[in-house]
Coordinates of C-alpha atoms in Angstrom, one line a residue:
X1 CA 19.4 -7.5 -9.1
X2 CA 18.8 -9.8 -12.2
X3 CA 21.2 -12.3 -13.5
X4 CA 20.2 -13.8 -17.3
X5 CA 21.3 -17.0 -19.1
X6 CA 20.6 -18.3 -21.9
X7 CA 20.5 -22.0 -22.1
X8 CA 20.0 -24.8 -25.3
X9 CA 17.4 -27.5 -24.3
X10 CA 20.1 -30.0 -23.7
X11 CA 20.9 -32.2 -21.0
X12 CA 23.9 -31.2 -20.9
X13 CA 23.4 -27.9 -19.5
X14 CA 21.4 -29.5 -16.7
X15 CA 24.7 -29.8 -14.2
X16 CA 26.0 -26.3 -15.0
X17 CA 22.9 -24.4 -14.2
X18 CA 22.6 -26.3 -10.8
X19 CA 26.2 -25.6 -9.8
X20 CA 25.7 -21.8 -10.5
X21 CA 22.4 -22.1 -8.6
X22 CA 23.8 -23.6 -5.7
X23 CA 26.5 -20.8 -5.4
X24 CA 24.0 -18.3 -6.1
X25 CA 21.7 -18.8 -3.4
X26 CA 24.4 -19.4 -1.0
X27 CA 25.9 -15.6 -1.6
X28 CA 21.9 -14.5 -1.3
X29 CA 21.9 -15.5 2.2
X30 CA 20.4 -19.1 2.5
X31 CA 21.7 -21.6 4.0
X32 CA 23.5 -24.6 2.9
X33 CA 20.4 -26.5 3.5
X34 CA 18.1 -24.3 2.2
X35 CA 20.2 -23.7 -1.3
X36 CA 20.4 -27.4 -1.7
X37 CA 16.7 -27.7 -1.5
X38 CA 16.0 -25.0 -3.7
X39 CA 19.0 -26.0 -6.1
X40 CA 16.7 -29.0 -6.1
X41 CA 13.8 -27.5 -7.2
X42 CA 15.8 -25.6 -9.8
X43 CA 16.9 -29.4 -11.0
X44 CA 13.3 -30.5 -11.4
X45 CA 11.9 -27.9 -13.3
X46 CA 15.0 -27.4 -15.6
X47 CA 15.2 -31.3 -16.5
X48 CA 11.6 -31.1 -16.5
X49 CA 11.5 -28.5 -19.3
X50 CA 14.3 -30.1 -21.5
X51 CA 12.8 -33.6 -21.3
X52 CA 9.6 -32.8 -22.0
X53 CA 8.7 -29.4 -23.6
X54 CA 10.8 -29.9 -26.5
X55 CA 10.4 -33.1 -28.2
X56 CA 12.6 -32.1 -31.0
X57 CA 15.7 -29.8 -28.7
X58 CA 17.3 -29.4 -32.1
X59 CA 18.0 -25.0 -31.4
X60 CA 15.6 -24.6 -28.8
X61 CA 16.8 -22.6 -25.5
X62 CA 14.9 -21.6 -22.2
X63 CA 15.9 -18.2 -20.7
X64 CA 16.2 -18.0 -16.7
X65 CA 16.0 -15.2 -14.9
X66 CA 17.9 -15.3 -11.0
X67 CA 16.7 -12.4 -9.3
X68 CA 17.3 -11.3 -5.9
X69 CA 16.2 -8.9 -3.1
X70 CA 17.0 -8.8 0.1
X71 CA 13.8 -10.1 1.7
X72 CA 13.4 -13.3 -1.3
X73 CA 15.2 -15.2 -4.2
X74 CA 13.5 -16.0 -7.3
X75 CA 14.0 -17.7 -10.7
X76 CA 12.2 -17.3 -13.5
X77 CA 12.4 -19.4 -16.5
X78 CA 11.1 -18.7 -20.2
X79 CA 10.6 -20.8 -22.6
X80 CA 8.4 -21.7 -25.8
X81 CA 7.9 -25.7 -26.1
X82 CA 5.2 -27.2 -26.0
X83 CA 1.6 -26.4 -24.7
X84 CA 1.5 -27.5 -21.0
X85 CA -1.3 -27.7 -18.2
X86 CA 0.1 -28.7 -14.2
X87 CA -3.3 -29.6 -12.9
X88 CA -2.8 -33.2 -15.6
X89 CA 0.2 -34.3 -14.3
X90 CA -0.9 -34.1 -10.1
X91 CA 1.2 -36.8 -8.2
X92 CA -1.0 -39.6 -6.9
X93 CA 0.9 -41.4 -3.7
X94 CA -1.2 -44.6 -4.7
X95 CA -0.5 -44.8 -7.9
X96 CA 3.4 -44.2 -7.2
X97 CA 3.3 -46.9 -4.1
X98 CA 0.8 -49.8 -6.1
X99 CA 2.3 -49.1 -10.2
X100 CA 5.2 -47.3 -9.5
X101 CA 3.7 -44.3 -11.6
X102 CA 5.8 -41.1 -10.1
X103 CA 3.8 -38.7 -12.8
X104 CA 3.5 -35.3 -11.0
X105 CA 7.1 -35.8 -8.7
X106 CA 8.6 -33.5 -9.5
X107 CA 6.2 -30.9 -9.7
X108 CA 5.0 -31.8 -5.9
X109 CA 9.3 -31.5 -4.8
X110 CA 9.5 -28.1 -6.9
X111 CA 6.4 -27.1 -4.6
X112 CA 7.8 -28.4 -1.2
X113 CA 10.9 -26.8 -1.6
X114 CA 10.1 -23.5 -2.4
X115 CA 8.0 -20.9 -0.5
X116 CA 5.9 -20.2 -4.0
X117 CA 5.8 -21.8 -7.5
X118 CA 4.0 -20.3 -9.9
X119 CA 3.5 -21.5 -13.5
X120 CA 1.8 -18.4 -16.4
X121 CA 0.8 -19.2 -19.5
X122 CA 1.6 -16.5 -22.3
X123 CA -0.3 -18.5 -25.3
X124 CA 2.1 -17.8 -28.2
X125 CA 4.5 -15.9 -26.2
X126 CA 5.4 -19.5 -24.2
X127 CA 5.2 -20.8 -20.7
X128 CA 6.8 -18.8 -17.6
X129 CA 7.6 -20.7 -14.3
X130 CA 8.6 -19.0 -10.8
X131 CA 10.5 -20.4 -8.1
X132 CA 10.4 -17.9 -4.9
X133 CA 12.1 -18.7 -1.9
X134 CA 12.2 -16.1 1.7
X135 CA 16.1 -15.0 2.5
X136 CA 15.4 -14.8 6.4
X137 CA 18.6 -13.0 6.9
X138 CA 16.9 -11.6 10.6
X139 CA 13.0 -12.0 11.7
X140 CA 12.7 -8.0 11.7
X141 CA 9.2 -8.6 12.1
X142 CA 10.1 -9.5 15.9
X143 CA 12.5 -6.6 16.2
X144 CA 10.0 -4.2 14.8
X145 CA 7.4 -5.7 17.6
X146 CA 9.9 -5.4 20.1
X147 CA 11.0 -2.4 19.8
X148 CA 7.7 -0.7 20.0
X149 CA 7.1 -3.2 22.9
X150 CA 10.0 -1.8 25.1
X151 CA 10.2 2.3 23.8
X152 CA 8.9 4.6 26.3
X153 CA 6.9 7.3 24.9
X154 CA 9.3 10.6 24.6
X155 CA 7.9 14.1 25.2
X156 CA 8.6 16.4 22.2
X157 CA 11.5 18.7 22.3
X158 CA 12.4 21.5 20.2
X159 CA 14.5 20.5 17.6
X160 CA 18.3 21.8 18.1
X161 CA 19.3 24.4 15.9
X162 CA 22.3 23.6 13.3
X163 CA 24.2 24.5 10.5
X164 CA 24.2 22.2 7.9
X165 CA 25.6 21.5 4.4
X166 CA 24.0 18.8 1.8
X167 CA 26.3 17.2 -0.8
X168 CA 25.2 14.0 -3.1
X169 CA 25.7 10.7 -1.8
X170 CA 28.9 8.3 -2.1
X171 CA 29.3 4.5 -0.8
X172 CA 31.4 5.7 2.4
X173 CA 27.9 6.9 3.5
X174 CA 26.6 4.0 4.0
X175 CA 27.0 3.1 7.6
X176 CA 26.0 6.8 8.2
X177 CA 22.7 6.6 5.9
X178 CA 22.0 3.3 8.0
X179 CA 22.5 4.5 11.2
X180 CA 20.0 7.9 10.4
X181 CA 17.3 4.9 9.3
X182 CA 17.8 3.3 13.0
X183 CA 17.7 6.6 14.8
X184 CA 14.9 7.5 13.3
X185 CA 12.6 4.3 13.2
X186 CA 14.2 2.4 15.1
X187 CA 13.3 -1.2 13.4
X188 CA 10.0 -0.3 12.0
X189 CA 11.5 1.1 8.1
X190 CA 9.8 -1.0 5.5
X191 CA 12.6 -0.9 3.1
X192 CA 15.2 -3.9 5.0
X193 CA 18.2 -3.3 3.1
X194 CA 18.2 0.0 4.9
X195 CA 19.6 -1.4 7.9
X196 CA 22.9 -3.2 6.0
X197 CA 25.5 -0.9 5.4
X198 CA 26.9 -3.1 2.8
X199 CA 23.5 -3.6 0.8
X200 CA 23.6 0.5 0.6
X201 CA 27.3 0.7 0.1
X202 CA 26.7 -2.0 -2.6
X203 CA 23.8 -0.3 -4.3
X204 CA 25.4 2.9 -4.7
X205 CA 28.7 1.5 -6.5
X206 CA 26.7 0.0 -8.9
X207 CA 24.5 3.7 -9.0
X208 CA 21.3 1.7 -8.4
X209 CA 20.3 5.0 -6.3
X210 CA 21.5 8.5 -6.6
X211 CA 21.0 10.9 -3.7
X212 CA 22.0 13.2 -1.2
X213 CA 22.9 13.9 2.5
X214 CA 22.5 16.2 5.0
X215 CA 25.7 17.0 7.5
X216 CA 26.1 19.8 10.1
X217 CA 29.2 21.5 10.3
X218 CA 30.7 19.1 12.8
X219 CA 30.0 16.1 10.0
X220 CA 27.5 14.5 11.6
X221 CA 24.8 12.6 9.4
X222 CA 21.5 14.3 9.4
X223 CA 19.4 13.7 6.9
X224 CA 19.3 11.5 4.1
X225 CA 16.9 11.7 0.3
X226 CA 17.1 9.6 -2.9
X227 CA 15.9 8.4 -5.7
X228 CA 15.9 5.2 -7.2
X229 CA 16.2 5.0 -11.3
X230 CA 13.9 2.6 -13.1
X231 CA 16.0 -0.2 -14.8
X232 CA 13.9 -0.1 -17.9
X233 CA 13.3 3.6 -18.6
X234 CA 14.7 7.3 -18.4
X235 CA 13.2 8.5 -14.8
X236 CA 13.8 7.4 -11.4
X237 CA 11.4 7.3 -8.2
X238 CA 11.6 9.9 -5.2
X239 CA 12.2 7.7 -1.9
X240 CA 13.8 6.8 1.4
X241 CA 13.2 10.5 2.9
X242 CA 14.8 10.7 6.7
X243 CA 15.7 13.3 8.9
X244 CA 16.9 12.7 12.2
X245 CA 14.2 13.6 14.9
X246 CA 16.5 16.0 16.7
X247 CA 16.8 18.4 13.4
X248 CA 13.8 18.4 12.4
X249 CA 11.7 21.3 11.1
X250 CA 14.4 23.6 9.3
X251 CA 14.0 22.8 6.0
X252 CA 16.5 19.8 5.8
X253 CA 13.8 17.8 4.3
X254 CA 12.9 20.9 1.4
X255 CA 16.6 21.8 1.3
X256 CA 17.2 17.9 0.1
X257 CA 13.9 17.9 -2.2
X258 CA 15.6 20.4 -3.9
X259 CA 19.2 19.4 -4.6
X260 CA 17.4 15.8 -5.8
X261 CA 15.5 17.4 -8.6
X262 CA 18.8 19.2 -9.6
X263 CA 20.4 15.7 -9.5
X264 CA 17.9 14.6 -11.7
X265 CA 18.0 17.3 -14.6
X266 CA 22.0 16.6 -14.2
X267 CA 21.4 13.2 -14.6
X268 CA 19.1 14.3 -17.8
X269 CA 16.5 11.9 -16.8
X270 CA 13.1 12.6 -17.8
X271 CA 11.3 12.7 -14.8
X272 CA 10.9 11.9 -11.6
X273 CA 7.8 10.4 -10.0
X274 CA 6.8 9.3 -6.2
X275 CA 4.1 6.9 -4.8
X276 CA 2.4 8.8 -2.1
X277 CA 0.4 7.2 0.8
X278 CA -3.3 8.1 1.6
X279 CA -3.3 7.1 4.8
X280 CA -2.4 10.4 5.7
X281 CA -1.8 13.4 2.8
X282 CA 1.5 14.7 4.2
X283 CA 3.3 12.7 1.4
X284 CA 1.2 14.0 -1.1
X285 CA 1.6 17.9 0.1
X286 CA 4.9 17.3 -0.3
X287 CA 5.1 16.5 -3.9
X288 CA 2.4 19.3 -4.4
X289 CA 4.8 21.7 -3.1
X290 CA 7.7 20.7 -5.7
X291 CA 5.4 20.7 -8.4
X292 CA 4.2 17.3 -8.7
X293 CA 1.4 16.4 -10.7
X294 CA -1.1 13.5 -9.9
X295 CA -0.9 11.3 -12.6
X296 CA -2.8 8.0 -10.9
X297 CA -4.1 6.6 -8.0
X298 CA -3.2 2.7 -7.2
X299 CA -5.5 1.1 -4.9
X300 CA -4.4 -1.3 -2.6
X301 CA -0.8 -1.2 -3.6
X302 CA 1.1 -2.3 -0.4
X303 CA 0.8 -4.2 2.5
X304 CA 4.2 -3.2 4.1
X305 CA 3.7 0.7 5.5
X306 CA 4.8 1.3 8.7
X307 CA 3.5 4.8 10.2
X308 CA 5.1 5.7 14.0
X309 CA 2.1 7.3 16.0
X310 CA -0.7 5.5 14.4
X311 CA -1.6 3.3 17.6
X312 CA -4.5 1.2 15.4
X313 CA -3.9 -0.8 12.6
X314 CA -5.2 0.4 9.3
X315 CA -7.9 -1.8 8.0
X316 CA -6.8 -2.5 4.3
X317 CA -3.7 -2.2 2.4
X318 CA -2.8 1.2 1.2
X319 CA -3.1 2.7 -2.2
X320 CA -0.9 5.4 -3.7
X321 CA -0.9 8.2 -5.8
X322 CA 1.5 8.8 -8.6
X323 CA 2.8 12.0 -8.8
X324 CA 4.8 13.1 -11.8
X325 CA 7.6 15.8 -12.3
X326 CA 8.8 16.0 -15.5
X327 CA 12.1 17.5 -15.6
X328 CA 12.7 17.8 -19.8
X329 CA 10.9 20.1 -22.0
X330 CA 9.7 17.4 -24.7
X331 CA 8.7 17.4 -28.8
X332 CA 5.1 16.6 -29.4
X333 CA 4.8 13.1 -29.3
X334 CA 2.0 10.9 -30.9
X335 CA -0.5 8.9 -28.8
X336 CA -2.9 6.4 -29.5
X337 CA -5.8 7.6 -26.3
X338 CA -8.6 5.3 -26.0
X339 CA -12.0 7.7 -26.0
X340 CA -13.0 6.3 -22.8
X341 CA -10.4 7.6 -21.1
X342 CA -9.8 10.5 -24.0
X343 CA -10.8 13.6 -22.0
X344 CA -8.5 12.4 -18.3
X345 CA -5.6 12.0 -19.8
X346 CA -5.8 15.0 -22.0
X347 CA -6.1 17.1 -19.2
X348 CA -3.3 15.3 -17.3
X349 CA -0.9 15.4 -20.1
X350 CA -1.8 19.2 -19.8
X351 CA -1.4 19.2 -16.3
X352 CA 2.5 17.6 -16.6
X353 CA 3.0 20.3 -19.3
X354 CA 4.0 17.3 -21.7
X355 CA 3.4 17.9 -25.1
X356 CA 1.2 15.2 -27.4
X357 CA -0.5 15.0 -30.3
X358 CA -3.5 12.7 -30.3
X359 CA -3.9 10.5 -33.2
X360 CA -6.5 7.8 -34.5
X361 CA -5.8 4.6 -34.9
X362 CA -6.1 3.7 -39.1
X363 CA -5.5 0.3 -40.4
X364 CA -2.3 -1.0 -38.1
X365 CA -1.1 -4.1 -38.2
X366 CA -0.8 -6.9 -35.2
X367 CA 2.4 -7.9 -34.2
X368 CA 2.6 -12.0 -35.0
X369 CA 1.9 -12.9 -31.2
X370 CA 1.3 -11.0 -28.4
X371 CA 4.4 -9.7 -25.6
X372 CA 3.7 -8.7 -22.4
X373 CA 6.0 -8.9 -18.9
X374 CA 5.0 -9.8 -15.7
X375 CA 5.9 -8.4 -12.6
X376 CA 5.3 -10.1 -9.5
X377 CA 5.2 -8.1 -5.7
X378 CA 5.1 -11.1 -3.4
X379 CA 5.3 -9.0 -0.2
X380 CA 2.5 -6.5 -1.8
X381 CA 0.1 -9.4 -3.2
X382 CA -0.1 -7.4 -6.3
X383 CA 1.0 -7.8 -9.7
X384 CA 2.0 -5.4 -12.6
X385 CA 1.2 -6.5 -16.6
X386 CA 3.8 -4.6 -18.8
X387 CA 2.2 -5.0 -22.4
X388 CA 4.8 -4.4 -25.1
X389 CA 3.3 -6.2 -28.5
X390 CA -0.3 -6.4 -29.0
X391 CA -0.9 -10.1 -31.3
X392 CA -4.2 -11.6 -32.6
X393 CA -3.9 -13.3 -29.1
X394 CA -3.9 -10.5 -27.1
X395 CA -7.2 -11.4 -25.2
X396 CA -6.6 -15.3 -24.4
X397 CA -3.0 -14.7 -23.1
X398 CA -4.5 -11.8 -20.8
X399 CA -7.1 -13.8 -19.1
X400 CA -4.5 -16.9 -19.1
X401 CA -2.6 -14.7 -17.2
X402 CA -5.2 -13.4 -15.0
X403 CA -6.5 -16.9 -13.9
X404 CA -2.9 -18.1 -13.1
X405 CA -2.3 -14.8 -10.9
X406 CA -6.0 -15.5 -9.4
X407 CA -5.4 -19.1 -8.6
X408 CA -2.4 -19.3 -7.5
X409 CA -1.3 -15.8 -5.5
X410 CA -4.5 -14.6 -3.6
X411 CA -3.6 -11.0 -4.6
X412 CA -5.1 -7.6 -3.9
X413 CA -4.5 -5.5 -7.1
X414 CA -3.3 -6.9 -10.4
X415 CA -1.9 -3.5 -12.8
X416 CA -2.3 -3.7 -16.4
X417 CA -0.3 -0.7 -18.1
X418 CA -1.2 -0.4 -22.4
X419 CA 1.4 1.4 -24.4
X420 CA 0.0 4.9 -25.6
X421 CA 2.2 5.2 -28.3
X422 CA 1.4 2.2 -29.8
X423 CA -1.5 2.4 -32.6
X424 CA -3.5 -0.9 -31.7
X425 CA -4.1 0.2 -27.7
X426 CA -7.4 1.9 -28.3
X427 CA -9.2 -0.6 -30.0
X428 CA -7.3 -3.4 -28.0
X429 CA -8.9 -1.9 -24.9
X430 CA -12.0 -3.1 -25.7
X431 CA -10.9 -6.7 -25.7
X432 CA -10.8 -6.2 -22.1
X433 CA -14.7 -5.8 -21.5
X434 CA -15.5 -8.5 -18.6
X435 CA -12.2 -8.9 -17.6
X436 CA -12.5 -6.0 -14.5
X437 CA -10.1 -3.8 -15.0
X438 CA -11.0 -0.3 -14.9
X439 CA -8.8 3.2 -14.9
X440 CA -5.5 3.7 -12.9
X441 CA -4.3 6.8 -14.7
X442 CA -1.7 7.8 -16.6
X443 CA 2.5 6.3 -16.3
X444 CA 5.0 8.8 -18.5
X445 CA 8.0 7.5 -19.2
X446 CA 7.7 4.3 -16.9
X447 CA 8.6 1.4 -19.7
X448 CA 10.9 1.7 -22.3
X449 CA 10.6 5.7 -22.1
X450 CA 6.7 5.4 -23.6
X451 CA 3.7 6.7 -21.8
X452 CA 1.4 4.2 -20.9
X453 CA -2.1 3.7 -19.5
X454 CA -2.4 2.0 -16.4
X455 CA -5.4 0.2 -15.5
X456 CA -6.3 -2.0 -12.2
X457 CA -8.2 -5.0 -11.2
X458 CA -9.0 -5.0 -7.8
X459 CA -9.2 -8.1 -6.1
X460 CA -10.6 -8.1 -3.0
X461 CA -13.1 -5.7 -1.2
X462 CA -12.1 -2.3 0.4
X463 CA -12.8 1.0 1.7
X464 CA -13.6 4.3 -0.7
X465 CA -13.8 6.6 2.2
X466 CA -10.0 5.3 3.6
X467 CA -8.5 6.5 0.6
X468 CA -7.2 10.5 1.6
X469 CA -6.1 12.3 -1.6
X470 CA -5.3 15.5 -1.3
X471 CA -4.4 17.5 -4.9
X472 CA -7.8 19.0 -6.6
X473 CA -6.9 16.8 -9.8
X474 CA -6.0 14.0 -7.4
X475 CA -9.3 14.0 -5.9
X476 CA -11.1 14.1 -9.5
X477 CA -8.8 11.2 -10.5
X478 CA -10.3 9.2 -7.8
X479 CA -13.8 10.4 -8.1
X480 CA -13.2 9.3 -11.7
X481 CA -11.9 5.5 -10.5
X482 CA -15.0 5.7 -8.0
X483 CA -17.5 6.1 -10.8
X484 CA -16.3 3.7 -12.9
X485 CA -15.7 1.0 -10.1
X486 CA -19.3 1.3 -8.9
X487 CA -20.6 0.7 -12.4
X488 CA -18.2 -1.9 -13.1
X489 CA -19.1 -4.0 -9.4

């Protein structure tokens, strides 16, 4: 969840935003210790930004951003002062003890009391600092390690027959949906807020999830499927699938697949699209079944899967597939598609049955400065680039942006995704010779409503040959991302 505000570069405001801070991270779960150091990180960089990035405050304001999961805090702040480079102002102990020259301070407190600070610069666009802190509300790690530690292994058993009934979801489900998670995985579900019936109940008052569930006859709770709407577009992603272990195999798990895609057409959202695992291509068959089109293939996209019965650890993060249902018939829409990857997404527009009309680029005109959103996965290591305005600047803010990412996170995969419907993305593309990205495939609908292009810079070595896709245009997708990664290595 993301809280906004809007602040003038005055001093004034300094006090207020702290106060709010403080509260805030308290109700996210830290402690009273914990929220006053970060409070006092928020402190620094605030006063930091009003003192010093705008000489002349006179109407200048800095956004921040408090955003929260259930796993980490984080605060992002915006602004457009002046030009600014953290590795000049390093604090020098010496200098502090023998001259009383603190230069660097704050910066060095901002970094001890947070578990990540990150600073981007966005050229013309401004400055962007991050403040991340870890919520350890439990160590589920040690759970998740101790309860595989002390399970005994079960014999199968037939699953017991049932009647059953499947209805959409409402917050008095929530200490059923959470109990399903624990029967099922015991502590080993990636997805945390699972195991808090209040974090579910919470989530679907405010409709941040629709869904359904599974009950037999008797009422009891026996399968659960949702799917999760993006925030910034029309479509919604297919997750957190269970069925309890006792009822499975009888179709509870099609039965639900079914009633979500008639949720989403009553919903009218666009589509709806999943991230399957190739690890293994039961995920993938699944979508295939329910018409799914693969639209993409995201190497090394997460670190956190969790597979019961796979006794060795898998050697490299997983990547994904993006599969694509669209659930609208659409008007022809015009797109802008680059001709080196002209003839792929063609056929996967085709493919999706969506509608297009390709167009050539002819005289457009640069926005004034380049605008493009960041999205940060700490717990992934990856990082998603959401261009919205291509400017003259285009190039320098992208690599800016790369180098702060590559300095400072370590991360496996860094996403860029180009707007399709925007005339300049064709020949903006080849700005980005040198800088390592290469294809991802094609994202309908995912910002704004737009199709975009997503490409992918991968960051650290891996494995072809680990990477099970199972779809026929899947697998030529990938072959595709193969070809162009060995030329581009």
């Amino acid at each position: 969840m993301d809280l906004q505000i809007h602040i003038p570069a005055d001093e004034q405001a300094i006090n207020p935003v702290c106060n709010f801070a403080y509260s805030w991270c308290l109700n996210c779960g830290l402690s009273e210790q914990e929220a006053s150091k970060f409070t006092t990180a928020v402190s620094e960089l605030v006063t930091d930004i009003i003192l010093f990035a705008f000489p002349q405050s006179e109407n200048k304001f800095v956004d921040l951003t408090f955003r929260q999961t259930l796993s980490d805090i984080e605060l992002i702040a915006s602004e457009a002062g002046e030009p600014f480079d953290p590795d000049k102002h390093r604090y020098n102990p010496e200098n502090a003890l023998n001259n009383g020259d603190f230069e660097g301070a704050g910066l060095r407190i901002i970094r001890r009391f947070t578990d990540d600070f990150l600073f981007i610069n966005k050229g013309k666009e401004g400055k962007e600092f991050r403040l991340r802190k870890e919520v350890n509300i439990h160590d589920i790690d040690e759970l998740i390690e101790l309860s595989r530690s002390l399970k005994p292994k079960e014999p199968e058993k037939e699953p017991t027959k049932v009647s059953y009934s499947i209805s959409q979801i409402t917050p008095a489900d929530a200490e059923d949906i959470a109990k399903l998670i624990y029967r099922t995985y015991e502590y080993s579900y990636t997805k945390e807020d699972l195991y808090f019936p209040k974090k579910i109940e919470k989530t679907l008052t405010g409709k941040e999830k629709l869904g359904v569930i599974t009950r037999s006859d008797e009422g009891e709770a026996l399968g659960y499927f949702a799917i999760l709407p993006k925030e910034d577009s029309n479509i919604a992603e297919v997750g957190e699938a269970v069925v309890s272990p006792d009822y499975r195999k009888q179709g509870i798990m099609s039965n639900m697949m079914e009633q979500l895609i008639k949720v989403g057409r009553e919903h009218n959202l666009e589509a709806l699209y999943g991230k399957a695992v190739t690890i293994h291509p039961v995920s993938q068959r699944v979508n295939q079944k329910f018409g799914f089109t693969s639209t993409g293939l995201m190497l090394l996209e997460t670190n956190n899967v969790v597979f019961k019965g796979f006794d060795e650890e898998y050697p490299q993060p997983v990547s994904v597939v993006i599969d694509v249902l669209p659930l609208q018939e659409n008007d022809p829409k015009d797109v802008y598609l680059p001709a080196k990857y002209h003839q792929i997404l063609t056929e996967t527009y085709q493919r999706l049955g969506i509608s297009i009309t390709p167009k050539k680029s002819n005289g457009y005109k640069l926005a004034e400065k380049s605008d493009a959103d960041l999205e940060i996965n700490y717990s992934d290591s990856t990082s998603d680039i959401i261009v919205n305005k291509y400017g003259p600047d285009f190039k320098s803010v992208l690599r800016e942006m790369l180098n702060s990412l590559l300095e400072q996170e370590n991360p496996n995969a860094i996403y860029l995704d180009l707007p399709l419907e925007n005339e300049a993305t064709p020949l903006q593309l080849k700005e980005l010779e040198g800088l390592g990205f290469i294809y991802c495939g094609l994202a309908p609908y995912f910002h704004q409503d737009a199709d975009y292009l997503r490409l992918q810079k991968i960051c650290t070595s891996f494995d072809f040959d680990l990477v099970d896709v199972h779809s026929d245009f899947g697998q030529q997708i990938k072959s595709f991302i193969t070809n162009e990664y060995s030329k581009n290595s």
